[in-house]
XYZ file of C-alpha atoms in Angstrom:
660
model
C -18.568 26.132 37.989
C -17.562 25.597 41.598
C -18.169 21.868 41.578
C -16.271 19.454 39.370
C -19.449 17.608 38.390
C -22.636 19.444 37.530
C -25.984 17.709 37.031
C -28.183 19.711 34.714
C -31.871 18.988 34.505
C -34.393 20.836 32.402
C -34.153 22.981 29.316
C -32.389 26.341 29.276
C -31.805 28.295 26.080
C -29.225 31.059 26.357
C -28.719 33.972 24.027
C -25.835 33.936 21.595
C -25.980 30.202 20.890
C -25.852 30.469 17.104
C -27.190 27.423 15.322
C -28.307 26.015 18.668
C -30.048 23.004 17.160
C -33.252 21.320 18.196
C -34.321 21.436 21.824
C -35.876 18.002 21.549
C -34.463 14.723 20.323
C -36.373 11.654 19.323
C -33.960 9.711 21.450
C -36.012 10.817 24.447
C -34.914 13.031 27.294
C -34.273 16.722 27.589
C -31.249 18.550 26.231
C -29.271 20.523 28.788
C -27.093 23.597 28.671
C -23.303 23.388 29.098
C -21.456 26.655 29.651
C -17.653 26.755 29.708
C -15.126 29.388 28.827
C -15.284 33.177 28.949
C -16.895 34.001 25.611
C -20.662 33.760 26.161
C -21.284 34.167 22.452
C -19.770 30.775 21.659
C -19.469 28.957 24.974
C -23.135 28.218 25.650
C -24.958 25.337 23.999
C -27.190 22.396 24.635
C -25.716 19.205 25.926
C -25.782 16.461 23.278
C -28.970 14.425 22.899
C -29.314 11.750 25.553
C -29.067 8.145 24.388
C -32.272 6.783 22.835
C -35.064 6.271 25.354
C -33.139 7.871 28.230
C -34.173 10.876 30.356
C -32.206 14.069 29.906
C -30.249 13.787 33.151
C -26.709 13.561 31.838
C -23.879 15.315 33.604
C -20.743 17.153 32.587
C -17.444 16.324 34.281
C -15.097 19.291 33.988
C -11.917 17.215 34.197
C -11.248 14.173 32.032
C -11.555 10.875 33.827
C -8.574 8.563 34.142
C -7.532 6.848 30.937
C -7.971 3.430 32.513
C -11.715 4.077 32.814
C -12.169 4.621 29.066
C -12.775 1.841 26.518
C -9.275 0.551 25.840
C -8.188 0.402 22.200
C -5.059 -1.464 21.190
C -3.894 -1.793 17.598
C -0.441 -3.269 17.218
C 0.337 -4.570 13.744
C -0.551 -8.135 14.697
C -3.711 -7.362 16.691
C -7.223 -6.314 15.723
C -8.900 -3.438 17.555
C -9.936 -4.435 21.088
C -12.671 -2.547 22.940
C -13.489 -3.035 26.630
C -17.107 -1.880 26.962
C -18.395 -1.131 30.450
C -21.809 -1.584 32.060
C -24.184 1.098 30.818
C -23.845 3.409 27.839
C -20.591 3.550 25.835
C -19.582 5.835 22.957
C -18.029 3.578 20.323
C -16.532 3.810 16.824
C -16.004 1.056 14.230
C -13.046 2.223 12.098
C -13.555 -0.072 9.096
C -15.806 0.349 6.060
C -16.722 -3.340 6.217
C -15.293 -5.255 9.183
C -13.814 -8.658 8.397
C -14.081 -9.621 12.070
C -16.436 -8.626 14.902
C -16.362 -10.890 17.952
C -18.333 -10.171 21.146
C -17.294 -11.947 24.332
C -20.824 -11.781 25.794
C -23.287 -11.109 22.928
C -26.250 -11.152 25.326
C -24.783 -8.178 27.200
C -25.225 -5.822 24.238
C -28.822 -4.582 24.525
C -28.836 -1.541 22.224
C -26.803 0.206 19.507
C -27.788 3.447 17.765
C -26.246 6.108 15.568
C -27.416 9.726 15.462
C -28.737 11.372 12.292
C -27.852 14.999 12.981
C -29.686 16.337 9.930
C -32.947 14.681 11.020
C -32.312 15.061 14.751
C -33.082 11.420 15.525
C -31.462 8.129 16.474
C -31.369 5.115 14.160
C -31.022 1.622 15.588
C -28.163 -0.499 14.208
C -27.619 -4.259 14.735
C -24.440 -4.684 16.755
C -22.930 -7.385 14.541
C -20.685 -7.698 11.501
C -23.553 -7.343 9.026
C -24.831 -4.243 10.840
C -21.590 -2.384 10.108
C -21.191 -3.566 6.504
C -20.320 -0.710 4.144
C -20.704 1.908 6.877
C -18.862 5.209 7.292
C -15.899 4.896 9.727
C -16.673 8.445 10.911
C -19.997 7.224 12.371
C -20.259 7.190 16.164
C -22.538 4.869 18.143
C -24.196 4.682 21.533
C -23.890 1.060 22.742
C -25.644 -0.119 25.918
C -24.248 -3.145 27.816
C -25.777 -4.934 30.791
C -22.299 -5.998 31.919
C -18.613 -5.667 30.971
C -18.100 -6.858 27.397
C -15.006 -7.340 25.252
C -15.381 -6.579 21.539
C -12.747 -7.472 18.929
C -12.936 -5.783 15.519
C -10.722 -5.998 12.435
C -11.021 -5.080 8.781
C -9.252 -3.885 5.610
C -6.886 -0.970 6.005
C -8.306 2.339 4.728
C -5.304 4.576 5.383
C -4.814 5.119 1.650
C -8.413 6.275 1.151
C -9.927 9.684 1.847
C -12.811 9.333 4.325
C -15.513 11.998 4.674
C -18.671 12.795 6.628
C -20.961 15.825 6.556
C -21.532 17.696 9.830
C -24.822 19.513 10.377
C -25.260 22.653 12.449
C -25.580 21.517 16.060
C -24.433 18.316 17.722
C -22.941 15.485 15.629
C -21.962 12.045 16.929
C -18.608 11.337 15.257
C -16.467 8.210 15.464
C -12.680 8.045 15.317
C -12.134 6.813 11.741
C -8.946 4.815 12.359
C -7.976 1.958 14.692
C -5.236 4.218 16.086
C -5.458 7.643 17.710
C -6.040 10.304 15.042
C -4.349 13.680 15.338
C -6.667 16.664 14.918
C -3.971 18.150 12.690
C -4.515 15.266 10.236
C -8.244 15.957 9.856
C -9.785 18.635 7.656
C -12.993 20.616 7.962
C -13.888 21.987 4.567
C -10.720 23.289 2.934
C -8.889 23.949 6.226
C -7.701 21.785 9.084
C -9.933 20.736 11.958
C -7.679 22.729 14.303
C -8.349 25.807 12.174
C -12.096 25.162 12.514
C -11.710 25.015 16.309
C -9.646 28.193 16.412
C -12.144 30.104 14.267
C -15.162 28.721 16.141
C -16.635 27.040 13.086
C -16.706 24.086 15.492
C -16.921 24.393 19.280
C -13.489 23.330 20.603
C -14.968 21.595 23.635
C -15.416 18.163 22.022
C -17.232 15.806 24.428
C -16.868 12.115 25.139
C -18.589 10.030 27.804
C -17.484 8.055 30.843
C -19.817 5.122 31.596
C -18.249 4.674 35.038
C -19.342 8.148 36.204
C -22.237 8.573 33.744
C -20.844 11.973 32.824
C -19.595 13.772 29.729
C -16.059 15.119 29.719
C -14.034 17.283 27.362
C -11.377 15.543 25.281
C -9.573 18.856 25.184
C -10.281 22.445 24.360
C -9.481 21.891 21.569
C -8.554 18.185 21.502
C -5.199 17.255 19.967
C -6.267 13.679 19.178
C -9.396 11.568 18.825
C -9.004 8.295 20.773
C -9.248 4.978 18.901
C -12.425 2.958 19.278
C -14.355 5.907 20.743
C -17.005 8.309 19.506
C -17.381 11.933 20.497
C -19.957 14.696 20.275
C -18.865 17.596 18.046
C -20.867 20.837 17.936
C -20.736 22.605 14.546
C -21.660 26.281 14.115
C -21.266 25.951 10.340
C -22.135 22.868 8.302
C -19.259 21.451 6.266
C -17.394 18.241 5.417
C -15.095 16.574 7.957
C -12.456 14.459 6.208
C -9.436 12.271 6.812
C -7.158 12.472 3.736
C -5.576 9.234 2.619
C -1.884 8.738 3.315
C 0.631 6.480 1.655
C 1.021 3.379 3.789
C 4.304 1.543 3.302
C 4.579 -2.140 4.108
C 8.152 -3.172 4.913
C 9.000 -6.879 4.925
C 11.882 -6.540 7.382
C 10.541 -4.024 9.895
C 7.061 -5.624 9.930
C 8.437 -9.103 10.698
C 7.877 -10.808 14.052
C 7.836 -14.440 15.104
C 4.767 -13.842 17.287
C 2.135 -14.064 14.569
C 1.589 -15.696 11.172
C 0.027 -13.979 9.343
C 1.331 -10.666 10.612
C -0.822 -7.915 9.155
C -0.702 -8.362 5.380
C 2.411 -10.567 5.516
C 2.430 -14.373 5.742
C 5.388 -16.746 6.045
C 5.422 -20.154 4.440
C 6.642 -22.471 1.742
C 5.909 -22.940 -1.965
C 5.678 -26.454 -3.354
C 7.560 -25.460 -6.537
C 7.696 -22.743 -9.183
C 5.798 -24.516 -11.969
C 2.529 -25.370 -10.152
C 2.976 -23.686 -6.785
C 0.901 -24.112 -3.664
C 1.438 -22.077 -0.487
C 1.711 -23.741 2.933
C 2.016 -21.437 5.982
C 4.813 -22.105 8.460
C 3.694 -23.302 11.862
C 6.978 -23.177 13.795
C 8.122 -19.842 15.220
C 11.429 -19.252 16.936
C 12.190 -16.081 18.888
C 15.784 -15.153 19.774
C 17.329 -18.150 18.055
C 20.295 -19.392 20.037
C 19.905 -23.072 19.219
C 20.795 -24.870 16.034
C 19.593 -23.517 12.719
C 19.943 -25.361 9.414
C 21.553 -28.234 11.258
C 24.449 -26.114 12.515
C 24.882 -24.465 15.918
C 24.091 -20.757 16.059
C 25.847 -18.979 18.909
C 24.768 -15.422 18.021
C 21.531 -14.205 19.622
C 19.355 -11.712 17.792
C 17.612 -13.995 15.299
C 13.900 -14.642 14.912
C 12.480 -17.157 12.487
C 9.447 -18.769 10.967
C 10.284 -22.295 9.893
C 8.908 -25.336 8.137
C 10.054 -27.508 11.030
C 11.871 -27.105 14.335
C 15.424 -25.865 13.791
C 17.517 -28.823 14.863
C 20.499 -30.887 13.688
C 19.672 -32.448 10.366
C 16.795 -30.068 9.622
C 16.195 -29.863 5.866
C 13.195 -27.556 5.914
C 13.044 -23.972 4.725
C 13.094 -20.892 6.969
C 12.603 -17.141 6.902
C 14.825 -15.355 9.398
C 15.135 -11.796 10.723
C 18.128 -10.091 12.275
C 16.830 -8.131 15.279
C 20.173 -6.518 16.157
C 21.283 -3.009 15.212
C 23.843 -4.164 12.633
C 24.839 -7.023 10.355
C 24.679 -10.448 11.997
C 27.200 -13.105 10.968
C 26.551 -16.786 11.634
C 27.665 -19.928 9.826
C 28.603 -18.614 6.359
C 25.753 -16.086 6.323
C 25.993 -12.315 6.704
C 22.491 -10.906 7.292
C 21.976 -7.104 7.477
C 19.074 -5.904 9.632
C 17.304 -4.182 6.720
C 16.245 -7.427 5.000
C 14.936 -10.889 5.667
C 16.876 -14.066 5.032
C 15.275 -16.796 2.917
C 16.955 -20.145 3.617
C 15.834 -22.602 0.936
C 17.713 -25.828 1.692
C 15.585 -28.531 0.024
C 12.418 -26.437 -0.092
C 11.174 -22.996 -1.164
C 10.711 -20.317 1.543
C 8.036 -17.848 0.505
C 7.095 -14.432 1.872
C 3.471 -13.697 0.937
C 1.743 -10.305 0.945
C -2.054 -9.968 0.661
C -3.585 -6.756 -0.689
C -5.924 -5.270 1.968
C -7.843 -3.144 -0.559
C -8.040 -2.749 -4.328
C -5.635 -0.292 -5.947
C -2.278 0.305 -7.577
C 0.692 -0.856 -5.501
C 4.360 -0.150 -6.160
C 6.718 -2.944 -5.158
C 10.345 -2.062 -4.598
C 13.342 -4.000 -3.317
C 15.905 -6.643 -4.158
C 17.018 -10.235 -3.811
C 20.690 -10.620 -2.896
C 23.261 -13.250 -2.005
C 23.998 -13.174 1.728
C 26.091 -16.357 1.905
C 29.855 -16.030 1.560
C 29.740 -19.489 -0.032
C 26.875 -18.792 -2.455
C 24.954 -21.566 -4.131
C 22.904 -21.365 -7.302
C 19.529 -19.869 -6.362
C 16.496 -19.018 -8.500
C 14.077 -16.328 -7.300
C 10.525 -15.418 -8.247
C 7.828 -12.832 -7.532
C 4.412 -14.180 -8.484
C 0.965 -12.603 -8.579
C -1.783 -14.995 -7.468
C 0.687 -17.838 -8.114
C 0.164 -17.710 -11.893
C 1.644 -14.443 -13.214
C 5.395 -13.875 -13.069
C 6.408 -10.368 -12.005
C 10.103 -11.052 -11.429
C 12.090 -14.119 -12.449
C 15.841 -14.595 -12.083
C 17.716 -17.875 -12.402
C 21.239 -18.112 -10.978
C 20.946 -14.970 -8.856
C 24.066 -12.831 -8.706
C 24.810 -9.585 -6.917
C 26.686 -8.158 -9.903
C 24.910 -5.291 -11.755
C 22.166 -5.288 -9.124
C 20.484 -8.072 -11.061
C 18.152 -8.934 -8.193
C 16.660 -5.414 -7.952
C 12.958 -5.031 -8.672
C 10.617 -2.080 -9.016
C 7.176 -2.302 -10.574
C 3.587 -1.213 -10.090
C 0.736 -3.692 -10.132
C -3.020 -3.249 -9.952
C -4.488 -5.571 -7.327
C -7.955 -6.482 -6.147
C -8.557 -6.881 -2.418
C -7.288 -10.337 -1.460
C -4.826 -10.683 -4.354
C -1.464 -12.078 -3.233
C 2.178 -11.468 -4.114
C 4.690 -14.237 -3.347
C 8.446 -13.600 -2.939
C 10.274 -16.939 -3.073
C 13.746 -18.431 -3.427
C 14.681 -21.993 -4.431
C 18.055 -23.713 -4.683
C 18.834 -25.004 -8.134
C 20.458 -27.987 -6.430
C 18.155 -28.911 -3.501
C 19.952 -29.529 -0.223
C 22.405 -26.641 -0.511
C 21.874 -23.614 1.652
C 21.647 -20.761 -0.847
C 20.831 -18.125 1.801
C 19.137 -15.236 0.014
C 18.459 -11.730 1.298
C 15.115 -10.075 0.549
C 14.312 -6.382 0.859
C 10.741 -5.486 -0.065
C 8.518 -2.456 0.439
C 4.985 -2.130 -0.899
C 3.095 1.159 -1.106
C -0.229 2.236 -2.539
C -0.122 4.805 -5.346
C -2.085 7.414 -7.166
C -4.385 5.435 -9.467
C -3.029 7.019 -12.642
C 0.317 8.844 -12.427
C 3.321 6.571 -11.795
C 7.027 7.425 -11.715
C 9.847 4.963 -12.413
C 13.627 5.138 -12.256
C 14.658 3.342 -15.460
C 18.203 1.997 -15.600
C 20.236 1.407 -18.756
C 20.420 -2.197 -17.492
C 16.622 -2.609 -17.789
C 16.042 -5.254 -20.473
C 12.789 -4.702 -22.407
C 12.807 -8.286 -23.750
C 11.868 -9.844 -20.416
C 8.567 -7.943 -20.450
C 6.175 -10.876 -20.605
C 8.149 -13.146 -18.264
C 9.541 -10.698 -15.696
C 13.134 -11.772 -16.355
C 16.316 -10.472 -18.031
C 17.160 -12.696 -21.026
C 20.575 -12.886 -22.658
C 20.129 -15.006 -25.793
C 23.110 -13.314 -27.453
C 25.323 -14.929 -24.763
C 27.414 -11.791 -24.496
C 28.672 -10.969 -21.067
C 29.749 -13.271 -18.254
C 26.942 -15.672 -17.359
C 23.701 -13.753 -17.245
C 25.185 -10.320 -16.780
C 24.757 -9.500 -20.458
C 21.018 -9.711 -19.917
C 21.025 -6.733 -17.574
C 18.077 -6.854 -15.191
C 14.285 -7.003 -15.135
C 12.720 -3.882 -16.660
C 10.200 -1.630 -14.881
C 6.527 -2.266 -15.598
C 2.946 -1.431 -14.651
C 0.427 -4.270 -14.431
C -2.858 -2.414 -14.919
C -5.006 -5.578 -15.338
C -7.325 -3.998 -17.896
C -7.994 -0.644 -19.499
C -11.209 0.844 -20.908
C -11.676 1.116 -24.647
C -9.819 4.157 -25.939
C -7.366 4.269 -23.031
C -3.877 5.545 -23.727
C -0.639 6.361 -21.919
C 1.319 9.597 -22.002
C 4.744 10.390 -20.561
C 4.562 13.995 -19.307
C 8.059 13.852 -17.850
C 11.086 11.855 -18.999
C 14.394 13.308 -17.787
C 17.942 12.029 -17.583
C 19.454 11.370 -14.194
C 23.130 11.799 -13.447
C 24.703 9.866 -15.047
C 22.341 9.594 -18.020
C 21.615 6.280 -19.785
C 24.594 5.241 -21.898
C 26.010 2.343 -23.867
C 29.746 1.860 -23.578
C 30.141 2.548 -27.313
C 28.027 5.669 -27.561
C 27.922 9.202 -26.217
C 25.430 10.319 -23.600
C 22.214 11.493 -25.226
C 18.743 12.628 -24.285
C 15.921 10.237 -23.300
C 15.364 10.020 -27.067
C 18.824 8.436 -27.284
C 21.856 9.726 -29.113
C 22.111 10.714 -32.762
C 23.685 8.340 -35.269
C 24.363 9.756 -38.733
C 25.294 6.527 -40.546
C 24.685 2.790 -40.488
C 21.747 0.807 -39.097
C 20.829 -1.252 -36.058
C 18.764 -4.384 -35.538
C 17.891 -6.170 -32.312
C 16.246 -9.477 -33.192
C 12.749 -10.609 -32.275
C 12.723 -12.680 -29.117
C 10.138 -14.892 -27.365
C 7.135 -13.397 -29.120
C 8.281 -9.761 -28.865
C 9.235 -7.780 -31.952
C 12.788 -6.497 -32.075
C 13.869 -2.929 -32.763
C 14.943 -1.859 -36.224
C 16.762 1.337 -37.141
C 17.467 1.451 -40.904
C 17.605 4.999 -42.184
C 20.198 7.400 -40.806
C 20.110 9.765 -39.108
C 18.313 8.123 -36.191
C 18.241 8.203 -32.398
C 19.906 5.127 -30.861
C 19.324 3.713 -27.356
C 16.265 5.743 -26.452
C 13.558 4.701 -23.986
C 11.238 2.035 -25.414
C 8.072 0.280 -24.260
C 5.919 -2.753 -25.006
C 2.366 -3.824 -24.131
C 1.947 -7.495 -23.179
C -0.418 -9.880 -21.430
C 1.668 -12.219 -19.240
C -1.317 -14.532 -18.711
C -1.574 -15.333 -22.432
C 1.720 -14.290 -24.055
C 3.762 -17.188 -25.390
C 6.814 -17.506 -27.619
C 4.583 -17.268 -30.691
C 5.281 -15.326 -33.866
C 5.842 -11.670 -32.938
C 4.201 -8.734 -34.727
C 6.132 -6.891 -37.412
C 8.997 -4.686 -36.325
C 8.799 -1.034 -37.190
C 11.492 1.386 -38.171
C 12.164 3.739 -35.295
C 13.913 6.215 -37.550
C 10.666 6.776 -39.483
C 7.879 6.344 -36.941
C 9.327 6.575 -33.514
C 9.729 10.216 -32.733
C 7.317 12.387 -34.709
C 3.979 10.540 -34.502
C 1.644 12.070 -31.921
C -1.116 9.415 -31.782
C 0.408 5.937 -31.682
C -1.311 2.541 -31.660
C 1.333 -0.107 -30.937
C 0.302 -3.740 -31.299
C 0.352 -6.269 -28.487
C 3.973 -7.505 -28.070
C 5.338 -4.808 -30.436
C 8.265 -2.863 -28.967
C 7.734 0.856 -29.601
C 9.688 4.076 -29.166
C 8.936 6.424 -26.242
C 12.039 8.563 -25.848
C 11.184 11.791 -24.034
C 7.456 11.338 -24.735
C 7.338 14.336 -27.091
C 6.991 14.589 -30.878
C 10.446 16.167 -31.066
C 13.653 15.874 -29.089
C 12.996 18.098 -26.099
C 10.222 19.899 -27.999
C 6.775 19.250 -29.444
C 3.554 17.929 -27.931
C 2.897 14.888 -25.771
C 2.725 11.619 -27.669
C -0.169 9.247 -26.953
C 0.233 5.452 -26.899
C -3.049 3.550 -27.197
C -3.495 0.424 -25.079
C -4.038 -2.501 -27.500
C -6.875 -4.937 -26.918
C -5.950 -7.682 -24.449
C -2.976 -5.818 -22.920
C -2.569 -5.898 -19.123
C 1.058 -4.756 -18.702
C 3.190 -1.869 -19.959
C 6.948 -2.384 -19.623
C 9.530 0.361 -20.214
C 13.274 -0.106 -20.613
C 15.966 -0.320 -23.255
C 16.712 -2.463 -26.302
C 20.331 -3.506 -26.667
C 22.495 -5.985 -28.560
C 26.217 -6.599 -28.414
C 27.127 -5.768 -32.000
C 24.187 -3.705 -33.232
C 22.710 -6.674 -35.086
C 22.025 -9.659 -32.861
C 19.597 -11.076 -30.265
C 19.140 -9.090 -27.034
C 22.412 -8.947 -25.063
C 25.287 -6.682 -24.119
C 23.641 -4.856 -21.220
C 26.589 -5.531 -18.906
C 28.578 -2.450 -19.940
C 25.719 0.060 -19.884
C 25.421 2.786 -17.276
C 23.167 5.572 -16.073
C 19.411 5.979 -15.732
C 16.459 8.275 -16.343
C 13.218 9.067 -14.494
C 9.942 8.607 -16.369
C 6.403 9.491 -15.307
C 3.547 7.713 -17.073
C -0.153 8.576 -16.943
C -3.037 6.303 -17.915
C -5.683 8.348 -19.738
C -8.958 7.588 -21.517
C -10.746 8.945 -24.609
C -8.070 8.709 -27.296
C -9.275 9.945 -30.706
C -7.697 9.336 -34.121
C -4.957 6.905 -33.133
C -2.680 5.908 -35.999
C -0.896 2.621 -36.517
C 2.864 2.874 -36.125
C 4.321 2.789 -39.598
C 6.387 -0.321 -40.510
């Protein structure tokens, strides 16, 4: 073409246009031929169907128009998607399955909205409102006609963890960008290969078209395009029908790096205060402070580089709680506090600062991190992680840094809108008790979960999310070790069971100070017996007949919403039942042997552990006592860890009760 803009009127059908599609569209208007490139076998095709009811007098602009002329799409963490629609026709995408927000600055300006059914070759009108896009496919593109400039604001649940798909028909397909950010062509698939591969092999024409309402002309995004712009739709010409998909990716929420004092809530995070731990209510903070250089906690702060959300204005005599972030590149020291930049600071004073996270979609989420003392003059602080304010996931009183007691790692099944609260409270209100919080949350495979299980992980805190030390062995609470790893699965279908396809020692392997290093099954004892007492409604562990494997991996099914300190089920003898039974049916609150998950030590077939009725949590860890016959205690001198992978299955047949 000699001219940069070519107006094409009328219908021309050229040879070699395989799968050329219909020459007529019910949207009205005539399709036109666009010819670019040197290969006439693949470079000639009809222009896309004109918008509904419009004549076929659309133009092609050989060079992309300036970016400022396109609908602008901005998606920082704290902002919904913002679209600036221009007068005339606009190609638009709505990158949410069901938008939670759709605001239109001038609703009367939006006169038409249609999607294109490529299989039927016709347009379908769609109401341009929140209900009109309910449960729609984010890959859908839309023609939207505006009588004047219009600002549209859209938000919705994150779908980055889900695989999104749409089927392309032979011919032109109107496709939306499925995310609120630019999507790389390398991250999209067409059939079993990448979208880029489909372009290169001419399964799809590489000249993807978008539209400029300012010049009323189509333009190529690229040949082939490297990205699909956010908030826009584009015409894609397929020579072969197949499935276009955007695979789900693990999205990690990071409490520290996601923090900003500019917005509350910020994405899935909210900053506020809990009334107490017993009957908590959440109150969002309303005071934000950027670059704190004034007084904080009633004391002057001379170091810049702090941001905060607070219960009240930081000022002399302030007794409210705060959540602070170090924005510098290193550790920030002020007052008696040393705050690294990889965690938030919870400052309780006389209240309870609380970091809240709201699940954007249903699924399994792994929560990983730690509470830590960050005050060189530490006070007694109690910390909690709560699910929906009524289920304890992590509970430590008198937090200490020794033995990594404040570490947490668990997986929890959440519905969309469920909340997790991370809170700290001074045991003696009025003292500072500055507490560091590191927390990352990521969505997981719905079934297979992998945990690093430490020899400190105390199985007897399973129903309360704590690390008990009733044997009073070890300085303070250190003899209780730390909170064990668990999976809150909410519910399981009848016949569901867990297997452990991989349980391997790390370096160093799990070990008690008095015993040799063994396998995940534990280490062999040839004489004597062991008893760890029942505790708080959980059965203890009982080894009576030598030889037996001591200090192997154990588990217990509980229901934290209903479990109390009632009479526990009967203990069973690990030396008889623990290792060789393939189909196991542990009772609710009955500690059972897992070991390496096989019927032998390093050999045999996978063992199956049926989920008992009413169970919602599986905890894995170790059973320990100071003298081999006492309440749970003595974890302080253990060492090492192992890595265990658990899988939730269904359809168990012939389960047998563990033998007492």
